[in-house]
Coordinates of C-alpha atoms in Angstrom, one line a residue:
X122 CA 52.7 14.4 59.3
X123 CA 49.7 15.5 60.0
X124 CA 47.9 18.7 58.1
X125 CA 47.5 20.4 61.2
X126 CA 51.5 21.0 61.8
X127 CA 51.2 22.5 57.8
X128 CA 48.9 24.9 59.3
X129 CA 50.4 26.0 62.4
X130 CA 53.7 26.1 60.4
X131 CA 52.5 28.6 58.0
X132 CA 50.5 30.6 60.8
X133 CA 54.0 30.9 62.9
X134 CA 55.5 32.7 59.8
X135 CA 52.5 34.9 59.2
X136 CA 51.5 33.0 55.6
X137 CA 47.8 32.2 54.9
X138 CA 46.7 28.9 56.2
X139 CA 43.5 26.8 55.3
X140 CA 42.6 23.4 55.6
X141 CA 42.4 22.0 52.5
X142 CA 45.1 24.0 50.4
X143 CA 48.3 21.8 51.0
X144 CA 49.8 19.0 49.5
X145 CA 52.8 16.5 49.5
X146 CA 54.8 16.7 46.0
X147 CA 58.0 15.5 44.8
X148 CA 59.9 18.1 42.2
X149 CA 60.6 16.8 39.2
X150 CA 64.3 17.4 38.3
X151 CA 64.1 20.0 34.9
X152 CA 65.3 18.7 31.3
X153 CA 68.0 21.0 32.0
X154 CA 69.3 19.2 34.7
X155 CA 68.8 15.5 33.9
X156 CA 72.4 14.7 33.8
X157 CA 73.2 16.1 37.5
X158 CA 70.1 14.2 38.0
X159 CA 71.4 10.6 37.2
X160 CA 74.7 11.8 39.0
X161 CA 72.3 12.9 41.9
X162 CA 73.8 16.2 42.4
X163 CA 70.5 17.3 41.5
X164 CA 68.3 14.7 42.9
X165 CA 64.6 14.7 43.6
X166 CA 62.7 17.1 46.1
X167 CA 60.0 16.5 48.7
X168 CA 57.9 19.4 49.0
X169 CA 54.7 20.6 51.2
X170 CA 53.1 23.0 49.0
X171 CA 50.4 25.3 49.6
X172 CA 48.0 26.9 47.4
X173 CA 46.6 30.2 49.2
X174 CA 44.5 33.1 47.1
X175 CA 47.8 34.9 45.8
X176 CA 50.5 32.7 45.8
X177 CA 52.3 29.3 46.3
X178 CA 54.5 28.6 49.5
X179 CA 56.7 25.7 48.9
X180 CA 58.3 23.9 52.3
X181 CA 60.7 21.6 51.7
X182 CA 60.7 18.1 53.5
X183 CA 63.5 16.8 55.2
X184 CA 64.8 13.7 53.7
X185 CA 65.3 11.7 56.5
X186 CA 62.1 12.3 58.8
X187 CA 59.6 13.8 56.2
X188 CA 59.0 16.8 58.3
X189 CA 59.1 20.3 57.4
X190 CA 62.2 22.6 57.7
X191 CA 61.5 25.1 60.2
X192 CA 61.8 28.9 58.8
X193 CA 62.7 27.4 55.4
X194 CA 59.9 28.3 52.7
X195 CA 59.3 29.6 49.3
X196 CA 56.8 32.0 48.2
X197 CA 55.6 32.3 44.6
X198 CA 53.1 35.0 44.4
X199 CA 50.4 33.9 41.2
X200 CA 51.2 37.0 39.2
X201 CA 54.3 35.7 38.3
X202 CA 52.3 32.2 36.9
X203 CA 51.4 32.2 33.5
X204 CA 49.5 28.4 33.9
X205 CA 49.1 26.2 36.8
X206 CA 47.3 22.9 36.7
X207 CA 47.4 19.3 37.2
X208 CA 48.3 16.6 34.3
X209 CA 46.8 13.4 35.1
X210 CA 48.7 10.2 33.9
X211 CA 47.3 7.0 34.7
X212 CA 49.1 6.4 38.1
X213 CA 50.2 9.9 39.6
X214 CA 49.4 12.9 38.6
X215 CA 51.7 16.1 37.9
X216 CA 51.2 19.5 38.8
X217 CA 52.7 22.4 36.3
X218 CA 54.1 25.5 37.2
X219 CA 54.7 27.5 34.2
X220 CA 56.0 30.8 34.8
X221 CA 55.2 34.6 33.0
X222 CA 59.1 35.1 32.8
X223 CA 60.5 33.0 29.9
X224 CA 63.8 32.5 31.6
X225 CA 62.2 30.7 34.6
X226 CA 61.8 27.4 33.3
X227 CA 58.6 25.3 33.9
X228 CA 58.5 23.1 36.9
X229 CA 57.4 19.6 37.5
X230 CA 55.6 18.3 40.5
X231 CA 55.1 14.7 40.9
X232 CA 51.8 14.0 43.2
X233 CA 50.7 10.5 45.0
X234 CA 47.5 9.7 44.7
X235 CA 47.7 8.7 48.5
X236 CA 50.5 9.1 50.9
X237 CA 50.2 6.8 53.8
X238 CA 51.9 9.1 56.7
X239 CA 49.2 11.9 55.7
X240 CA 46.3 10.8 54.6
X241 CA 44.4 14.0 54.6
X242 CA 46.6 14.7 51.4
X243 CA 44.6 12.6 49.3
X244 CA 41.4 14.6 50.3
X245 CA 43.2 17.4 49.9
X246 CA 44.3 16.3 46.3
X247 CA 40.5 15.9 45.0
X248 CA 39.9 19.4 46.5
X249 CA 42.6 21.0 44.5
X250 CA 42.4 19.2 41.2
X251 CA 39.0 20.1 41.1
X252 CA 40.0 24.2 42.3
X253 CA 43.1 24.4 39.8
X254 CA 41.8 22.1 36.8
X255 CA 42.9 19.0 35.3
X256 CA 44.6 18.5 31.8
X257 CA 44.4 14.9 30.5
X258 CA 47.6 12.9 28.4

């Protein structure tokens, strides 16, 4: 996929779009869930996310073609994000979503260093850890 469809995607449904703000992810199934997880009722999500000046806009992937989901997003405005940033491990890295609400438990966003159908998402990746901020293990 290339970064340009991420941008006319979030142009057709009026969300900001810059070069440079999106990336591929993989959500991390919660603690909560990690039994539906191994019975894969709640199994792991490909993601396009976006970061723009007041919010997130998640696009899911499809599963079988890695393309986005047309009219399917998610929208997290940054007021309701108590921390965002990205954990670095020594392979892939991890970006956090913790929310202000305490029922809203924190998310987990596995990150490639490269992804070989996009590789702007690596440049992309530098960009953002650098923007957001790294935490180290």
């Amino acid at each position: 996929m290339e970064e340009e469809t991420v941008l006319n995607f979030l142009k057709r449904h009026g969300l900001e779009s810059k070069q440079g703000q999106s990336i591929l992810a993989e959500k991390i199934p919660s603690k909560e869930n990690w039994l539906a997880s191994i019975f894969k009722k709640d199994k792991e999500k490909f993601f396009c996310i976006n970061f723009s000046e007041h919010e997130l806009v998640l696009m899911p992937l499809d599963e079988k073609d890695n393309t986005l989901k047309e009219g399917i997003y998610n929208q997290i405005p940054l007021s309701e994000i108590k921390e965002l940033y990205f954990d670095e491990p020594a392979a892939d890295n991890k970006l956090i979503v913790e929310y202000e609400a305490a029922t809203k438990p924190t998310e987990h966003y596995l990150i490639p260093q490269e992804n070989a159908a996009s590789p702007w998402h690596s440049k992309n990746l530098m960009h953002l850890m650098e923007q957001i901020g790294v935490k180290k293990n």
